[in-house]
mmCIF file of C-alpha atoms in Angstrom:
data_model
loop_
_atom_site.group_PDB
_atom_site.id
_atom_site.type_symbol
_atom_site.label_atom_id
_atom_site.label_comp_id
_atom_site.label_asym_id
_atom_site.label_seq_id
_atom_site.Cartn_x
_atom_site.Cartn_y
_atom_site.Cartn_z
ATOM 1 C CA UNK A 1341 -5.669 15.014 9.274
ATOM 2 C CA UNK A 1342 -4.363 13.521 5.914
ATOM 3 C CA UNK A 1343 -1.111 11.642 7.025
ATOM 4 C CA UNK A 1344 0.538 11.512 3.449
ATOM 5 C CA UNK A 1345 -0.305 13.919 0.802
ATOM 6 C CA UNK A 1346 0.252 13.255 -3.097
ATOM 7 C CA UNK A 1347 -0.633 16.620 -4.433
ATOM 8 C CA UNK A 1348 -0.221 15.568 -8.218
ATOM 9 C CA UNK A 1349 -3.267 13.278 -9.265
ATOM 10 C CA UNK A 1350 -2.200 12.781 -12.719
ATOM 11 C CA UNK A 1351 1.211 13.724 -14.685
ATOM 12 C CA UNK A 1352 1.784 13.160 -18.281
ATOM 13 C CA UNK A 1353 5.230 13.811 -19.553
ATOM 14 C CA UNK A 1354 6.868 12.899 -22.931
ATOM 15 C CA UNK A 1355 9.216 9.843 -23.058
ATOM 16 C CA UNK A 1356 12.922 10.607 -21.939
ATOM 17 C CA UNK A 1357 11.709 13.630 -19.966
ATOM 18 C CA UNK A 1358 12.526 13.867 -16.120
ATOM 19 C CA UNK A 1359 9.766 13.759 -13.939
ATOM 20 C CA UNK A 1360 9.087 14.501 -9.704
ATOM 21 C CA UNK A 1361 6.133 12.898 -7.892
ATOM 22 C CA UNK A 1362 6.125 14.825 -4.789
ATOM 23 C CA UNK A 1363 5.041 13.608 -1.506
ATOM 24 C CA UNK A 1364 4.528 15.646 1.746
ATOM 25 C CA UNK A 1365 3.881 13.665 4.973
ATOM 26 C CA UNK A 1366 2.750 14.412 8.535
ATOM 27 C CA UNK A 1367 3.859 12.657 11.805
ATOM 28 C CA UNK A 1368 4.461 13.181 15.222
ATOM 29 C CA UNK A 1369 6.723 10.332 15.880
ATOM 30 C CA UNK A 1370 10.342 10.413 15.589
ATOM 31 C CA UNK A 1371 10.791 6.854 14.245
ATOM 32 C CA UNK A 1372 8.935 6.631 10.919
ATOM 33 C CA UNK A 1373 9.676 4.919 7.792
ATOM 34 C CA UNK A 1374 8.365 6.203 4.178
ATOM 35 C CA UNK A 1375 7.664 4.101 1.110
ATOM 36 C CA UNK A 1376 7.152 4.357 -2.609
ATOM 37 C CA UNK A 1377 5.199 1.579 -4.410
ATOM 38 C CA UNK A 1378 4.461 1.290 -7.871
ATOM 39 C CA UNK A 1379 1.256 -0.155 -9.172
ATOM 40 C CA UNK A 1380 1.492 -1.033 -12.979
ATOM 41 C CA UNK A 1381 -1.738 -1.500 -15.042
ATOM 42 C CA UNK A 1382 -1.394 -5.084 -14.370
ATOM 43 C CA UNK A 1383 -2.627 -4.385 -10.772
ATOM 44 C CA UNK A 1384 0.009 -5.483 -8.325
ATOM 45 C CA UNK A 1385 2.200 -3.548 -5.798
ATOM 46 C CA UNK A 1386 5.525 -3.124 -6.372
ATOM 47 C CA UNK A 1387 7.901 -2.081 -3.776
ATOM 48 C CA UNK A 1388 10.450 0.644 -4.781
ATOM 49 C CA UNK A 1389 12.097 2.127 -1.386
ATOM 50 C CA UNK A 1390 11.734 2.229 2.270
ATOM 51 C CA UNK A 1391 13.628 4.835 3.823
ATOM 52 C CA UNK A 1392 13.861 5.460 7.790
ATOM 53 C CA UNK A 1393 13.619 8.768 9.412
ATOM 54 C CA UNK A 1394 17.134 8.690 10.801
ATOM 55 C CA UNK A 1395 18.457 8.770 7.171
ATOM 56 C CA UNK A 1396 18.275 11.884 5.332
ATOM 57 C CA UNK A 1397 20.504 10.700 2.407
ATOM 58 C CA UNK A 1398 19.093 10.784 -1.019
ATOM 59 C CA UNK A 1399 19.356 7.561 -2.966
ATOM 60 C CA UNK A 1400 19.866 6.630 -6.516
ATOM 61 C CA UNK A 1401 18.584 3.627 -8.176
ATOM 62 C CA UNK A 1402 19.426 3.290 -11.792
ATOM 63 C CA UNK A 1403 16.950 6.190 -13.055
ATOM 64 C CA UNK A 1404 15.032 6.499 -9.722
ATOM 65 C CA UNK A 1405 16.247 8.730 -7.263
ATOM 66 C CA UNK A 1406 14.507 10.055 -3.930
ATOM 67 C CA UNK A 1407 14.834 13.248 -2.051
ATOM 68 C CA UNK A 1408 14.273 13.158 1.823
ATOM 69 C CA UNK A 1409 13.853 16.239 3.266
ATOM 70 C CA UNK A 1410 12.732 16.200 7.197
ATOM 71 C CA UNK A 1411 12.978 20.121 7.025
ATOM 72 C CA UNK A 1412 9.509 20.185 4.548
ATOM 73 C CA UNK A 1413 8.174 16.347 5.655
ATOM 74 C CA UNK A 1414 8.518 15.639 2.061
ATOM 75 C CA UNK A 1415 9.950 12.453 0.336
ATOM 76 C CA UNK A 1416 9.890 13.081 -3.785
ATOM 77 C CA UNK A 1417 10.558 10.637 -6.352
ATOM 78 C CA UNK A 1418 12.279 11.609 -9.700
ATOM 79 C CA UNK A 1419 12.391 9.327 -12.441
ATOM 80 C CA UNK A 1420 15.022 10.382 -14.985
ATOM 81 C CA UNK A 1421 14.593 9.979 -18.601
ATOM 82 C CA UNK A 1422 11.136 8.360 -18.405
ATOM 83 C CA UNK A 1423 10.393 5.400 -20.487
ATOM 84 C CA UNK A 1424 6.915 4.076 -21.517
ATOM 85 C CA UNK A 1425 7.330 1.299 -18.802
ATOM 86 C CA UNK A 1426 7.403 3.769 -15.937
ATOM 87 C CA UNK A 1427 3.822 4.565 -16.687
ATOM 88 C CA UNK A 1428 1.988 3.472 -13.530
ATOM 89 C CA UNK A 1429 0.263 4.857 -10.315
ATOM 90 C CA UNK A 1430 3.179 5.434 -7.737
ATOM 91 C CA UNK A 1431 1.969 5.631 -3.959
ATOM 92 C CA UNK A 1432 3.868 7.198 -1.279
ATOM 93 C CA UNK A 1433 2.937 5.838 2.093
ATOM 94 C CA UNK A 1434 4.022 6.032 5.692
ATOM 95 C CA UNK A 1435 4.732 3.595 8.633
ATOM 96 C CA UNK A 1436 4.770 4.671 12.070
ATOM 97 C CA UNK A 1437 5.757 1.359 13.983
ATOM 98 C CA UNK A 1438 6.433 3.148 17.151
ATOM 99 C CA UNK A 1439 3.048 4.813 17.595
ATOM 100 C CA UNK A 1440 1.873 2.666 20.261
ATOM 101 C CA UNK A 1441 -1.229 0.348 19.664
ATOM 102 C CA UNK A 1442 -3.210 0.441 16.796
ATOM 103 C CA UNK A 1443 -2.133 -1.250 13.096
ATOM 104 C CA UNK A 1444 1.126 -0.087 12.557
ATOM 105 C CA UNK A 1445 0.431 -0.403 9.249
ATOM 106 C CA UNK A 1446 0.857 1.772 6.140
ATOM 107 C CA UNK A 1447 -0.779 4.768 5.466
ATOM 108 C CA UNK A 1448 -1.156 5.507 2.019
ATOM 109 C CA UNK A 1449 -1.446 8.732 -0.239
ATOM 110 C CA UNK A 1450 -3.869 8.516 -2.772
ATOM 111 C CA UNK A 1451 -1.293 7.952 -5.494
ATOM 112 C CA UNK A 1452 -0.276 9.659 -8.629
ATOM 113 C CA UNK A 1453 -1.016 8.475 -11.986
ATOM 114 C CA UNK A 1454 2.193 8.959 -14.188
ATOM 115 C CA UNK A 1455 1.719 8.680 -18.196
ATOM 116 C CA UNK A 1456 4.637 8.719 -20.360
ATOM 117 C CA UNK A 1457 3.988 9.437 -23.661
ATOM 118 C CA UNK A 1458 5.842 7.855 -26.268
ATOM 119 C CA UNK B 757 8.390 -18.736 -2.710
ATOM 120 C CA UNK B 758 4.539 -17.836 -2.736
ATOM 121 C CA UNK B 759 4.792 -15.002 -0.168
ATOM 122 C CA UNK B 760 1.601 -13.654 0.287
ATOM 123 C CA UNK B 761 -1.112 -15.155 -1.982
ATOM 124 C CA UNK B 762 -4.982 -14.211 -2.190
ATOM 125 C CA UNK B 763 -8.015 -16.247 -3.309
ATOM 126 C CA UNK B 764 -9.802 -15.941 -5.349
ATOM 127 C CA UNK B 765 -8.397 -12.989 -7.771
ATOM 128 C CA UNK B 766 -11.905 -11.876 -9.341
ATOM 129 C CA UNK B 767 -15.343 -12.219 -8.363
ATOM 130 C CA UNK B 768 -18.397 -10.831 -9.367
ATOM 131 C CA UNK B 769 -21.543 -10.758 -6.528
ATOM 132 C CA UNK B 770 -25.037 -10.108 -6.857
ATOM 133 C CA UNK B 771 -26.303 -7.406 -4.124
ATOM 134 C CA UNK B 772 -27.136 -9.186 -0.543
ATOM 135 C CA UNK B 773 -24.904 -12.508 -1.555
ATOM 136 C CA UNK B 774 -21.988 -13.177 0.687
ATOM 137 C CA UNK B 775 -18.667 -14.306 0.012
ATOM 138 C CA UNK B 776 -14.811 -14.812 1.641
ATOM 139 C CA UNK B 777 -11.497 -13.698 0.531
ATOM 140 C CA UNK B 778 -8.791 -15.784 1.617
ATOM 141 C CA UNK B 779 -4.955 -14.632 2.419
ATOM 142 C CA UNK B 780 -2.136 -16.877 3.094
ATOM 143 C CA UNK B 781 1.099 -15.745 4.075
ATOM 144 C CA UNK B 782 4.104 -18.357 4.524
ATOM 145 C CA UNK B 783 6.647 -15.912 6.147
ATOM 146 C CA UNK B 784 5.522 -16.550 9.848
ATOM 147 C CA UNK B 785 4.459 -13.103 10.026
ATOM 148 C CA UNK B 786 2.383 -11.790 12.986
ATOM 149 C CA UNK B 787 0.373 -8.748 11.305
ATOM 150 C CA UNK B 788 -1.768 -9.176 8.573
ATOM 151 C CA UNK B 789 -4.039 -6.471 6.946
ATOM 152 C CA UNK B 790 -6.620 -6.295 4.434
ATOM 153 C CA UNK B 791 -6.747 -2.759 2.305
ATOM 154 C CA UNK B 792 -9.244 -1.662 -0.481
ATOM 155 C CA UNK B 793 -8.462 0.223 -3.181
ATOM 156 C CA UNK B 794 -10.604 2.455 -4.961
ATOM 157 C CA UNK B 795 -10.076 5.086 -7.821
ATOM 158 C CA UNK B 796 -8.521 8.367 -6.574
ATOM 159 C CA UNK B 797 -8.331 7.165 -2.988
ATOM 160 C CA UNK B 798 -5.417 5.228 -2.679
ATOM 161 C CA UNK B 799 -5.637 2.127 -0.152
ATOM 162 C CA UNK B 800 -7.470 2.365 2.935
ATOM 163 C CA UNK B 801 -7.423 -0.175 5.861
ATOM 164 C CA UNK B 802 -10.243 -2.203 6.541
ATOM 165 C CA UNK B 803 -9.390 -4.588 9.312
ATOM 166 C CA UNK B 804 -5.954 -5.904 10.786
ATOM 167 C CA UNK B 805 -4.693 -8.712 12.830
ATOM 168 C CA UNK B 806 -1.735 -8.627 15.163
ATOM 169 C CA UNK B 807 -1.629 -12.339 15.938
ATOM 170 C CA UNK B 808 -3.600 -15.238 15.737
ATOM 171 C CA UNK B 809 -6.808 -14.950 16.981
ATOM 172 C CA UNK B 810 -6.872 -11.323 17.018
ATOM 173 C CA UNK B 811 -8.417 -8.838 14.956
ATOM 174 C CA UNK B 812 -9.178 -4.900 14.690
ATOM 175 C CA UNK B 813 -10.908 -2.307 12.593
ATOM 176 C CA UNK B 814 -9.169 -0.122 10.450
ATOM 177 C CA UNK B 815 -10.508 2.868 9.039
ATOM 178 C CA UNK B 816 -13.461 1.525 6.789
ATOM 179 C CA UNK B 817 -14.546 -1.404 8.522
ATOM 180 C CA UNK B 818 -18.271 -1.392 7.845
ATOM 181 C CA UNK B 819 -19.669 -4.130 6.008
ATOM 182 C CA UNK B 820 -16.809 -6.363 6.445
ATOM 183 C CA UNK B 821 -15.586 -9.371 9.508
ATOM 184 C CA UNK B 822 -12.489 -11.136 9.608
ATOM 185 C CA UNK B 823 -10.819 -13.827 11.216
ATOM 186 C CA UNK B 824 -7.394 -15.342 11.987
ATOM 187 C CA UNK B 825 -7.915 -18.779 12.920
ATOM 188 C CA UNK B 826 -4.264 -19.595 12.119
ATOM 189 C CA UNK B 827 -1.218 -17.136 11.882
ATOM 190 C CA UNK B 828 -0.938 -17.931 8.232
ATOM 191 C CA UNK B 829 -4.468 -17.092 7.194
ATOM 192 C CA UNK B 830 -6.567 -14.048 7.449
ATOM 193 C CA UNK B 831 -9.899 -14.021 6.031
ATOM 194 C CA UNK B 832 -12.179 -11.239 4.609
ATOM 195 C CA UNK B 833 -15.896 -11.714 4.830
ATOM 196 C CA UNK B 834 -18.906 -9.911 3.144
ATOM 197 C CA UNK B 835 -22.041 -11.373 4.791
ATOM 198 C CA UNK B 836 -24.433 -9.093 2.228
ATOM 199 C CA UNK B 837 -22.471 -7.499 -0.422
ATOM 200 C CA UNK B 838 -23.142 -3.867 -1.539
ATOM 201 C CA UNK B 839 -22.313 -2.280 -4.769
ATOM 202 C CA UNK B 840 -20.166 0.167 -2.728
ATOM 203 C CA UNK B 841 -17.841 -2.618 -2.060
ATOM 204 C CA UNK B 842 -16.845 -2.777 -5.387
ATOM 205 C CA UNK B 843 -13.402 -2.382 -5.113
ATOM 206 C CA UNK B 844 -9.593 -4.083 -5.271
ATOM 207 C CA UNK B 845 -9.049 -5.631 -2.062
ATOM 208 C CA UNK B 846 -5.238 -6.686 -0.950
ATOM 209 C CA UNK B 847 -3.827 -8.237 1.579
ATOM 210 C CA UNK B 848 -0.596 -7.609 3.230
ATOM 211 C CA UNK B 849 1.651 -8.959 6.345
ATOM 212 C CA UNK B 850 4.381 -7.878 8.001
ATOM 213 C CA UNK B 851 7.085 -9.399 10.355
ATOM 214 C CA UNK B 852 8.020 -7.836 14.013
ATOM 215 C CA UNK B 853 11.775 -8.549 14.122
ATOM 216 C CA UNK B 854 13.246 -6.363 12.702
ATOM 217 C CA UNK B 855 10.185 -3.787 12.374
ATOM 218 C CA UNK B 856 11.135 -2.156 9.406
ATOM 219 C CA UNK B 857 7.426 -1.207 8.577
ATOM 220 C CA UNK B 858 7.524 -2.971 5.297
ATOM 221 C CA UNK B 859 4.171 -4.440 4.229
ATOM 222 C CA UNK B 860 4.271 -7.447 1.927
ATOM 223 C CA UNK B 861 1.381 -7.690 -0.620
ATOM 224 C CA UNK B 862 -0.809 -10.172 -2.241
ATOM 225 C CA UNK B 863 -1.383 -9.265 -5.994
ATOM 226 C CA UNK B 864 -5.127 -8.156 -5.001
ATOM 227 C CA UNK B 865 -8.667 -9.585 -5.788
ATOM 228 C CA UNK B 866 -10.926 -7.542 -7.772
ATOM 229 C CA UNK B 867 -14.458 -7.727 -6.440
ATOM 230 C CA UNK B 868 -17.726 -6.611 -8.300
ATOM 231 C CA UNK B 869 -20.778 -6.266 -6.714
ATOM 232 C CA UNK B 870 -24.121 -5.646 -9.064
#
């Protein structure tokens, strides 16, 4: 079963529009972490945010904001007033560090390709 | 401030050739990982290591071998490369204290198998 679902394969908006990237996760753990990474055309993975399962406060960082809702197992990412430089692939990921054994690594969604048109 | 360094960054192989990707981290992390990234598939875990001298299989281990002889290095080997192994490979590491789950990634290695 897919643990992290990013249903939007590709989104295209015009610059200055707001855009929300959806992320739905699945876990049986009570302690877990959620992440968003950005992958610009240059290819590196850029860490954006980490949220632990006990902190449901929404977070805002400049034009970026994140909405974490445990009731719907979602961790959505909104970019306000989008810019061309926001064009990238965005990955949502889940870490279950206390799952016992195993990799305790990150499980990634398949990514959302965001295209900001000028 | 190197973090996680992968070499080489790019490589072209012919089917059947072998090669090794090297990952080095300078953060004294216990855990290290190799992922592959394919279009539309996200990142998938190939192998991982929870400490020096230990390795384990991830989600897509077939066709790869790994070694962790030194804590700071994690090697990914392809003994007989196949076109299906054309991909971008990412190495990552993380610490255990505190255990925040955050992975630190290298810049990626693009491998093409002809």
